[in-house]
Amino acid sequence: MADLYEQERELEDFFQAARDTVPVPSAALLARVLGDAAAQQPAPVAAPRRGIWRRLSGAVGGWPALAGLATATLAGVWIGYAAPGAVGDLAISAWPGGGVAYDVVDLIPSMDGYLAEDGA
């Protein structure tokens, strides 16, 4: 029994000696490991170029500015397509040398043409 205890104590001394000494890797090993790690890293990739719409949107002010421009464009098309005749007359009178200036009464649409009777 004493012999078994003695063997365990000697074995524990070896383990304690192994715990006390910290293994330090050699400089050559560290250089090889770092070289292998650098070889495995992917090459840096250039950032993709932004598209024309992204650059235009950024130059104008982003999506809120583009939404305002789209709204103004649609309103202009709508007014241009469905404009009453008086708007054209107003534009002519406002333009310098654009012709006869109209009175305000002429710019207001009236129902006189609809109320006139045929043949009267």
Tab-separated table of N, CA and C in Angstrom:
chain	number	residue	atom	x	y	z
A	1	MET	N	0.809	-1.175	0.000
A	1	MET	CA	0.000	0.000	0.000
A	1	MET	C	0.863	1.253	0.000
A	2	ALA	N	1.902	1.217	0.771
A	2	ALA	CA	2.810	2.354	0.833
A	2	ALA	C	3.488	2.564	-0.504
A	3	ASP	N	3.732	1.471	-1.208
A	3	ASP	CA	4.384	1.572	-2.505
A	3	ASP	C	3.475	2.297	-3.513
A	4	LEU	N	2.191	2.028	-3.459
A	4	LEU	CA	1.226	2.690	-4.341
A	4	LEU	C	1.151	4.184	-4.031
A	5	TYR	N	1.148	4.525	-2.787
A	5	TYR	CA	1.110	5.928	-2.397
A	5	TYR	C	2.370	6.656	-2.869
A	6	GLU	N	3.503	6.016	-2.769
A	6	GLU	CA	4.774	6.597	-3.199
A	6	GLU	C	4.767	6.846	-4.708
A	7	GLN	N	4.209	5.935	-5.471
A	7	GLN	CA	4.147	6.092	-6.927
A	7	GLN	C	3.221	7.258	-7.305
A	8	GLU	N	2.123	7.370	-6.613
A	8	GLU	CA	1.203	8.478	-6.901
A	8	GLU	C	1.847	9.820	-6.585
A	9	ARG	N	2.622	9.870	-5.498
A	9	ARG	CA	3.278	11.114	-5.120
A	9	ARG	C	4.338	11.498	-6.155
A	10	GLU	N	5.092	10.532	-6.656
A	10	GLU	CA	6.090	10.818	-7.679
A	10	GLU	C	5.406	11.282	-8.974
A	11	LEU	N	4.322	10.630	-9.302
A	11	LEU	CA	3.572	11.023	-10.497
A	11	LEU	C	3.004	12.436	-10.338
A	12	GLU	N	2.514	12.753	-9.176
A	12	GLU	CA	1.989	14.101	-8.912
A	12	GLU	C	3.104	15.135	-8.998
A	13	ASP	N	4.327	14.789	-8.573
A	13	ASP	CA	5.462	15.708	-8.707
A	13	ASP	C	5.749	16.000	-10.181
A	14	PHE	N	5.654	14.982	-11.033
A	14	PHE	CA	5.857	15.192	-12.470
A	14	PHE	C	4.764	16.105	-13.058
A	15	PHE	N	3.543	15.854	-12.645
A	15	PHE	CA	2.446	16.702	-13.130
A	15	PHE	C	2.614	18.153	-12.679
A	16	GLN	N	3.032	18.335	-11.441
A	16	GLN	CA	3.241	19.690	-10.929
A	16	GLN	C	4.378	20.374	-11.688
A	17	ALA	N	5.418	19.663	-12.000
A	17	ALA	CA	6.527	20.233	-12.779
A	17	ALA	C	6.047	20.624	-14.175
A	18	ALA	N	5.181	19.814	-14.764
A	18	ALA	CA	4.637	20.135	-16.084
A	18	ALA	C	3.733	21.359	-16.013
A	19	ARG	N	2.990	21.504	-14.916
A	19	ARG	CA	2.131	22.683	-14.759
A	19	ARG	C	2.954	23.942	-14.550
A	20	ASP	N	4.070	23.845	-13.903
A	20	ASP	CA	4.896	25.017	-13.608
A	20	ASP	C	5.619	25.543	-14.843
A	21	THR	N	6.013	24.683	-15.741
A	21	THR	CA	6.720	25.133	-16.944
A	21	THR	C	5.695	25.411	-18.041
A	22	VAL	N	5.702	26.633	-18.525
A	22	VAL	CA	4.774	27.043	-19.581
A	22	VAL	C	5.478	26.840	-20.920
A	23	PRO	N	4.899	26.045	-21.808
A	23	PRO	CA	5.548	25.835	-23.105
A	23	PRO	C	5.417	27.093	-23.969
A	24	VAL	N	6.528	27.534	-24.524
A	24	VAL	CA	6.544	28.711	-25.393
A	24	VAL	C	6.864	28.229	-26.803
A	25	PRO	N	6.006	28.553	-27.771
A	25	PRO	CA	6.295	28.116	-29.140
A	25	PRO	C	7.499	28.880	-29.690
A	26	SER	N	8.206	28.241	-30.576
A	26	SER	CA	9.394	28.876	-31.155
A	26	SER	C	8.972	29.968	-32.135
A	27	ALA	N	9.899	30.857	-32.413
A	27	ALA	CA	9.625	31.950	-33.347
A	27	ALA	C	9.371	31.409	-34.748
A	28	ALA	N	10.045	30.347	-35.128
A	28	ALA	CA	9.847	29.754	-36.452
A	28	ALA	C	8.435	29.186	-36.584
A	29	LEU	N	7.941	28.548	-35.531
A	29	LEU	CA	6.583	28.007	-35.560
A	29	LEU	C	5.558	29.130	-35.688
A	30	LEU	N	5.741	30.185	-34.908
A	30	LEU	CA	4.810	31.318	-34.995
A	30	LEU	C	4.846	31.956	-36.378
A	31	ALA	N	6.024	32.075	-36.972
A	31	ALA	CA	6.132	32.654	-38.315
A	31	ALA	C	5.418	31.783	-39.338
A	32	ARG	N	5.542	30.472	-39.242
A	32	ARG	CA	4.854	29.574	-40.172
A	32	ARG	C	3.343	29.663	-40.008
A	33	VAL	N	2.877	29.717	-38.759
A	33	VAL	CA	1.430	29.806	-38.513
A	33	VAL	C	0.881	31.116	-39.074
A	34	LEU	N	1.572	32.218	-38.825
A	34	LEU	CA	1.106	33.507	-39.344
A	34	LEU	C	1.177	33.556	-40.868
A	35	GLY	N	2.194	32.928	-41.453
A	35	GLY	CA	2.291	32.868	-42.915
A	35	GLY	C	1.145	32.081	-43.522
A	36	ASP	N	0.809	30.950	-42.910
A	36	ASP	CA	-0.327	30.160	-43.393
A	36	ASP	C	-1.641	30.923	-43.243
A	37	ALA	N	-1.789	31.637	-42.144
A	37	ALA	CA	-3.023	32.413	-41.928
A	37	ALA	C	-3.141	33.527	-42.960
A	38	ALA	N	-2.032	34.194	-43.268
A	38	ALA	CA	-2.069	35.268	-44.265
A	38	ALA	C	-2.379	34.712	-45.650
A	39	ALA	N	-1.890	33.504	-45.940
A	39	ALA	CA	-2.160	32.899	-47.245
A	39	ALA	C	-3.629	32.520	-47.390
A	40	GLN	N	-4.304	32.216	-46.294
A	40	GLN	CA	-5.703	31.805	-46.346
A	40	GLN	C	-6.673	32.979	-46.384
A	41	GLN	N	-6.211	34.179	-46.081
A	41	GLN	CA	-7.091	35.348	-46.077
A	41	GLN	C	-7.500	35.692	-47.504
A	42	PRO	N	-8.768	36.053	-47.731
A	42	PRO	CA	-9.175	36.452	-49.084
A	42	PRO	C	-8.578	37.809	-49.432
A	43	ALA	N	-8.350	38.003	-50.722
A	43	ALA	CA	-7.801	39.278	-51.187
A	43	ALA	C	-8.854	40.366	-51.018
A	44	PRO	N	-8.447	41.594	-50.715
A	44	PRO	CA	-9.431	42.669	-50.576
A	44	PRO	C	-10.116	42.945	-51.911
A	45	VAL	N	-11.402	43.154	-51.848
A	45	VAL	CA	-12.209	43.394	-53.040
A	45	VAL	C	-12.590	44.869	-53.064
A	46	ALA	N	-12.460	45.476	-54.227
A	46	ALA	CA	-12.847	46.880	-54.369
A	46	ALA	C	-14.358	47.010	-54.226
A	47	ALA	N	-14.786	48.103	-53.621
A	47	ALA	CA	-16.221	48.345	-53.449
A	47	ALA	C	-16.861	48.544	-54.819
A	48	PRO	N	-18.051	47.983	-55.039
A	48	PRO	CA	-18.697	48.157	-56.337
A	48	PRO	C	-19.094	49.613	-56.550
A	49	ARG	N	-19.024	50.038	-57.796
A	49	ARG	CA	-19.379	51.411	-58.132
A	49	ARG	C	-20.888	51.589	-58.016
A	50	ARG	N	-21.280	52.725	-57.456
A	50	ARG	CA	-22.710	52.995	-57.294
A	50	ARG	C	-23.343	53.254	-58.649
A	51	GLY	N	-24.589	52.829	-58.788
A	51	GLY	CA	-25.301	53.003	-60.044
A	51	GLY	C	-25.680	54.459	-60.278
A	52	ILE	N	-26.139	54.730	-61.483
A	52	ILE	CA	-26.472	56.108	-61.871
A	52	ILE	C	-27.635	56.645	-61.048
A	53	TRP	N	-28.617	55.802	-60.742
A	53	TRP	CA	-29.773	56.276	-59.970
A	53	TRP	C	-29.385	56.587	-58.537
A	54	ARG	N	-28.457	55.794	-57.969
A	54	ARG	CA	-27.999	56.061	-56.602
A	54	ARG	C	-27.214	57.367	-56.550
A	55	ARG	N	-26.366	57.605	-57.556
A	55	ARG	CA	-25.588	58.846	-57.576
A	55	ARG	C	-26.503	60.047	-57.795
A	56	LEU	N	-27.472	59.918	-58.698
A	56	LEU	CA	-28.406	61.016	-58.956
A	56	LEU	C	-29.253	61.305	-57.724
A	57	SER	N	-29.719	60.261	-57.070
A	57	SER	CA	-30.509	60.433	-55.852
A	57	SER	C	-29.691	61.117	-54.766
A	58	GLY	N	-28.435	60.724	-54.621
A	58	GLY	CA	-27.572	61.357	-53.626
A	58	GLY	C	-27.287	62.810	-53.958
A	59	ALA	N	-27.143	63.134	-55.249
A	59	ALA	CA	-26.858	64.512	-55.646
A	59	ALA	C	-28.062	65.422	-55.415
A	60	VAL	N	-29.263	64.883	-55.596
A	60	VAL	CA	-30.470	65.699	-55.448
A	60	VAL	C	-30.845	65.886	-53.987
A	61	GLY	N	-30.607	64.878	-53.173
A	61	GLY	CA	-30.954	65.001	-51.761
A	61	GLY	C	-31.637	63.776	-51.197
A	62	GLY	N	-31.603	62.677	-51.924
A	62	GLY	CA	-32.190	61.448	-51.412
A	62	GLY	C	-33.611	61.239	-51.910
A	63	TRP	N	-34.245	60.208	-51.349
A	63	TRP	CA	-35.581	59.853	-51.830
A	63	TRP	C	-36.637	60.900	-51.515
A	64	PRO	N	-36.568	61.682	-50.414
A	64	PRO	CA	-37.606	62.700	-50.219
A	64	PRO	C	-37.586	63.770	-51.315
A	65	ALA	N	-36.393	64.168	-51.744
A	65	ALA	CA	-36.304	65.166	-52.809
A	65	ALA	C	-36.806	64.589	-54.127
A	66	LEU	N	-36.478	63.331	-54.408
A	66	LEU	CA	-36.972	62.711	-55.637
A	66	LEU	C	-38.492	62.560	-55.618
A	67	ALA	N	-39.068	62.291	-54.450
A	67	ALA	CA	-40.528	62.204	-54.352
A	67	ALA	C	-41.162	63.564	-54.638
A	68	GLY	N	-40.563	64.630	-54.140
A	68	GLY	CA	-41.072	65.973	-54.424
A	68	GLY	C	-40.965	66.322	-55.897
A	69	LEU	N	-39.843	65.949	-56.523
A	69	LEU	CA	-39.689	66.204	-57.957
A	69	LEU	C	-40.710	65.417	-58.774
A	70	ALA	N	-40.953	64.173	-58.395
A	70	ALA	CA	-41.938	63.365	-59.116
A	70	ALA	C	-43.338	63.951	-58.962
A	71	THR	N	-43.665	64.412	-57.766
A	71	THR	CA	-44.979	65.019	-57.535
A	71	THR	C	-45.140	66.292	-58.355
A	72	ALA	N	-44.114	67.135	-58.375
A	72	ALA	CA	-44.184	68.371	-59.159
A	72	ALA	C	-44.296	68.068	-60.649
A	73	THR	N	-43.601	67.040	-61.117
A	73	THR	CA	-43.684	66.666	-62.526
A	73	THR	C	-45.086	66.195	-62.881
A	74	LEU	N	-45.651	65.337	-62.049
A	74	LEU	CA	-47.008	64.853	-62.324
A	74	LEU	C	-48.037	65.979	-62.259
A	75	ALA	N	-47.869	66.891	-61.316
A	75	ALA	CA	-48.799	68.025	-61.239
A	75	ALA	C	-48.676	68.893	-62.484
A	76	GLY	N	-47.462	69.105	-62.973
A	76	GLY	CA	-47.274	69.894	-64.189
A	76	GLY	C	-47.895	69.242	-65.408
A	77	VAL	N	-47.750	67.927	-65.515
A	77	VAL	CA	-48.364	67.214	-66.640
A	77	VAL	C	-49.882	67.282	-66.540
A	78	TRP	N	-50.397	67.130	-65.341
A	78	TRP	CA	-51.850	67.173	-65.155
A	78	TRP	C	-52.398	68.559	-65.502
A	79	ILE	N	-51.771	69.589	-64.994
A	79	ILE	CA	-52.238	70.951	-65.284
A	79	ILE	C	-52.089	71.252	-66.769
A	80	GLY	N	-51.010	70.796	-67.379
A	80	GLY	CA	-50.817	71.031	-68.808
A	80	GLY	C	-51.823	70.294	-69.666
A	81	TYR	N	-52.231	69.114	-69.255
A	81	TYR	CA	-53.172	68.326	-70.039
A	81	TYR	C	-54.608	68.800	-69.841
A	82	ALA	N	-54.981	69.089	-68.617
A	82	ALA	CA	-56.373	69.412	-68.317
A	82	ALA	C	-56.558	70.887	-67.994
A	83	ALA	N	-55.733	71.739	-68.554
A	83	ALA	CA	-55.822	73.162	-68.226
A	83	ALA	C	-57.045	73.796	-68.884
A	84	PRO	N	-57.716	74.680	-68.176
A	84	PRO	CA	-58.807	75.424	-68.810
A	84	PRO	C	-58.232	76.428	-69.807
A	85	GLY	N	-59.059	76.863	-70.736
A	85	GLY	CA	-58.606	77.798	-71.765
A	85	GLY	C	-58.139	79.124	-71.201
A	86	ALA	N	-58.666	79.515	-70.070
A	86	ALA	CA	-58.308	80.815	-69.500
A	86	ALA	C	-56.849	80.858	-69.065
A	87	VAL	N	-56.260	79.731	-68.751
A	87	VAL	CA	-54.864	79.731	-68.329
A	87	VAL	C	-53.974	80.141	-69.492
A	88	GLY	N	-54.289	79.683	-70.693
A	88	GLY	CA	-53.518	80.088	-71.868
A	88	GLY	C	-53.627	81.579	-72.118
A	89	ASP	N	-54.820	82.135	-71.977
A	89	ASP	CA	-55.004	83.574	-72.159
A	89	ASP	C	-54.242	84.361	-71.110
A	90	LEU	N	-54.209	83.860	-69.910
A	90	LEU	CA	-53.472	84.522	-68.841
A	90	LEU	C	-51.979	84.519	-69.140
A	91	ALA	N	-51.481	83.426	-69.684
A	91	ALA	CA	-50.066	83.350	-70.019
A	91	ALA	C	-49.723	84.325	-71.133
A	92	ILE	N	-50.599	84.469	-72.114
A	92	ILE	CA	-50.340	85.407	-73.213
A	92	ILE	C	-50.345	86.839	-72.702
A	93	SER	N	-51.275	87.173	-71.827
A	93	SER	CA	-51.347	88.548	-71.331
A	93	SER	C	-50.201	88.860	-70.380
A	94	ALA	N	-49.669	87.880	-69.705
A	94	ALA	CA	-48.576	88.117	-68.774
A	94	ALA	C	-47.243	88.244	-69.498
A	95	TRP	N	-47.139	87.671	-70.695
A	95	TRP	CA	-45.891	87.736	-71.448
A	95	TRP	C	-45.743	89.126	-72.052
A	96	PRO	N	-44.585	89.752	-71.923
A	96	PRO	CA	-44.415	91.103	-72.485
A	96	PRO	C	-44.569	91.076	-74.002
A	97	GLY	N	-45.411	91.925	-74.514
A	97	GLY	CA	-45.661	91.987	-75.947
A	97	GLY	C	-46.411	90.778	-76.452
A	98	GLY	N	-47.115	90.121	-75.598
A	98	GLY	CA	-47.795	88.889	-75.962
A	98	GLY	C	-49.169	89.116	-76.544
A	99	GLY	N	-49.556	90.289	-76.771
A	99	GLY	CA	-50.864	90.519	-77.366
A	99	GLY	C	-51.710	91.406	-76.472
A	100	VAL	N	-52.990	91.319	-76.679
A	100	VAL	CA	-53.940	92.162	-75.973
A	100	VAL	C	-54.073	91.675	-74.537
A	101	ALA	N	-54.031	92.614	-73.615
A	101	ALA	CA	-54.241	92.260	-72.211
A	101	ALA	C	-55.737	92.100	-71.979
A	102	TYR	N	-56.101	91.045	-71.324
A	102	TYR	CA	-57.505	90.770	-71.075
A	102	TYR	C	-57.913	91.341	-69.736
A	103	ASP	N	-59.186	91.623	-69.662
A	103	ASP	CA	-59.740	92.068	-68.404
A	103	ASP	C	-59.948	90.839	-67.516
A	104	VAL	N	-60.017	91.041	-66.217
A	104	VAL	CA	-60.191	89.938	-65.279
A	104	VAL	C	-61.484	89.190	-65.561
A	105	VAL	N	-62.498	89.890	-66.018
A	105	VAL	CA	-63.781	89.264	-66.291
A	105	VAL	C	-63.642	88.235	-67.411
A	106	ASP	N	-62.781	88.511	-68.400
A	106	ASP	CA	-62.604	87.582	-69.507
A	106	ASP	C	-61.922	86.283	-69.070
A	107	LEU	N	-61.182	86.321	-67.979
A	107	LEU	CA	-60.470	85.132	-67.527
A	107	LEU	C	-61.359	84.177	-66.741
A	108	ILE	N	-62.489	84.660	-66.278
A	108	ILE	CA	-63.395	83.817	-65.516
A	108	ILE	C	-64.346	83.142	-66.496
A	109	PRO	N	-64.370	81.817	-66.539
A	109	PRO	CA	-65.272	81.152	-67.474
A	109	PRO	C	-66.727	81.449	-67.113
A	110	SER	N	-67.521	81.617	-68.115
A	110	SER	CA	-68.932	81.932	-67.864
A	110	SER	C	-69.818	80.898	-68.549
A	111	MET	N	-71.085	80.970	-68.253
A	111	MET	CA	-72.064	80.040	-68.805
A	111	MET	C	-72.830	80.665	-69.969
A	112	ASP	N	-72.420	81.824	-70.454
A	112	ASP	CA	-73.169	82.511	-71.513
A	112	ASP	C	-73.274	81.671	-72.784
A	113	GLY	N	-72.216	80.978	-73.146
A	113	GLY	CA	-72.251	80.160	-74.357
A	113	GLY	C	-73.232	79.012	-74.241
A	114	TYR	N	-73.432	78.494	-73.058
A	114	TYR	CA	-74.353	77.380	-72.855
A	114	TYR	C	-75.807	77.855	-72.765
A	115	LEU	N	-75.977	79.073	-72.317
A	115	LEU	CA	-77.335	79.571	-72.122
A	115	LEU	C	-77.953	80.150	-73.392
A	116	ALA	N	-77.133	80.441	-74.397
A	116	ALA	CA	-77.664	81.028	-75.637
A	116	ALA	C	-78.530	79.992	-76.354
A	117	GLU	N	-79.649	80.470	-76.888
A	117	GLU	CA	-80.559	79.567	-77.576
A	117	GLU	C	-80.189	79.480	-79.040
A	118	ASP	N	-80.416	78.309	-79.613
A	118	ASP	CA	-80.157	78.138	-81.037
A	118	ASP	C	-81.219	78.877	-81.843
A	119	GLY	N	-80.786	79.576	-82.865
A	119	GLY	CA	-81.705	80.240	-83.765
A	119	GLY	C	-82.321	81.501	-83.211
A	120	ALA	N	-81.935	81.963	-82.059
A	120	ALA	CA	-82.559	83.158	-81.515
A	120	ALA	C	-81.792	84.382	-81.871
